[in-house]
Amino acid sequence: MEEPPFAVVLTGAGDRRTDVVQVLRSVTGLSAWHSARLCAAVPVPVVGDTWFEAAAGAAARLRAAGAEADVVCGWCARTVPPDGRPLDPRPCAACAWSASGCPASRS
């Protein structure tokens, strides 16, 4: 069964901007200058179309650095709760597949 792509959206840079820039550099491969510009442009997608585990890991690293980051489902644009709770099992509005194929919908 096909799984949806996920994106990471930086929604806040927090007070530890230098730490966030370093994590952004690591996660995206961008320069410090480009990473700092992303911090100034929130909300902004920083990782796109990747598998759930990679998106959740990148968002967790950004949160640990003091940023606010969301993991967003590419099928239905719902935000995955940061505490690890699964998405509600309603079907994705943007696709023909069931929510059971989405790792964010599983407990």
C-alpha positions as a printed Julia matrix, in Angstrom:
107×3 Matrix{Float64}:
   0.0    0.0    0.0
   1.29   3.43  -0.88
   2.11   5.8    1.97
   1.69   9.57   1.77
   4.6   11.98   1.66
   5.14  14.26   4.63
   6.59  17.75   4.95
   8.13  19.66   7.85
   6.97  23.25   8.28
   8.95  25.62  10.48
   6.31  27.67  12.3
   8.52  29.51  14.79
  12.25  30.02  15.25
  12.16  30.44  19.03
  14.73  32.23  21.18
  17.67  29.94  20.34
  17.95  31.01  16.71
  21.62  30.0   16.39
  20.79  26.44  17.48
  17.84  26.33  15.09
  20.02  27.55  12.21
  22.53  24.77  12.93
  19.79  22.12  12.91
  18.31  23.58   9.72
  21.74  23.35   8.09
  21.98  19.71   9.13
  18.43  18.81   8.07
  18.31  20.71   4.76
  21.95  20.94   3.68
  21.54  24.7    3.2
  24.12  27.32   4.13
  23.94  29.25   7.4
  22.75  32.32   5.5
  19.9   30.46   3.78
  18.98  28.71   7.03
  18.82  32.08   8.84
  16.57  33.42   6.08
  14.23  30.46   6.6
  14.04  31.35  10.31
  13.02  34.88   9.35
  10.35  33.69   6.9
   8.2   31.51   9.17
   5.92  29.74   8.52
   7.96  28.05   5.81
   8.35  24.44   4.62
  11.87  23.21   5.29
  11.59  19.53   4.31
   9.16  18.31   1.7
   7.89  15.01   0.33
   9.7   12.57   2.55
   8.61   9.52   4.51
   6.96   9.91   7.91
   9.9    8.77  10.04
  12.31  11.24   8.4
   9.85  14.12   8.75
   9.09  13.29  12.39
  12.82  13.04  13.15
  13.59  16.39  11.52
  10.73  18.08  13.37
  11.88  16.56  16.68
  15.42  17.88  16.12
  14.08  21.35  15.34
  11.87  21.31  18.44
  14.81  20.19  20.58
  16.74  23.24  19.3
  13.9   25.52  20.42
  11.96  25.88  17.17
   8.31  25.23  16.52
   7.87  22.71  13.7
   4.92  20.79  12.31
   4.78  17.55  10.34
   2.12  17.83   7.64
   0.57  14.97   5.66
   0.98  15.4    1.91
  -2.34  13.71   1.15
  -4.7   15.63   3.38
  -2.62  18.55   4.73
  -3.43  17.6    8.33
  -0.82  18.38  10.98
   0.53  15.42  12.94
   0.33  16.07  16.72
   3.83  16.66  18.15
   3.17  14.37  21.13
   3.08  11.28  18.92
  -0.68  10.72  19.02
  -1.99   9.29  15.74
  -4.13  11.38  13.45
  -7.82  10.71  13.68
  -8.83   7.82  11.4
 -11.11   9.81   9.11
 -10.2    9.34   5.47
  -7.9   11.78   3.77
  -9.92  14.28   1.78
  -7.37  14.53  -1.0
  -6.88  10.89  -1.94
  -8.67   7.7   -2.74
  -6.69   5.59  -0.25
  -7.82   4.75   3.25
  -6.22   6.36   6.28
  -4.87   2.95   7.32
  -2.11   3.4    4.75
  -0.87   6.5    6.5
   1.72   5.87   9.26
   0.57   9.03  11.06
  -2.91   7.53  11.43
  -1.66   4.41  13.19
  -1.31   4.17  16.94
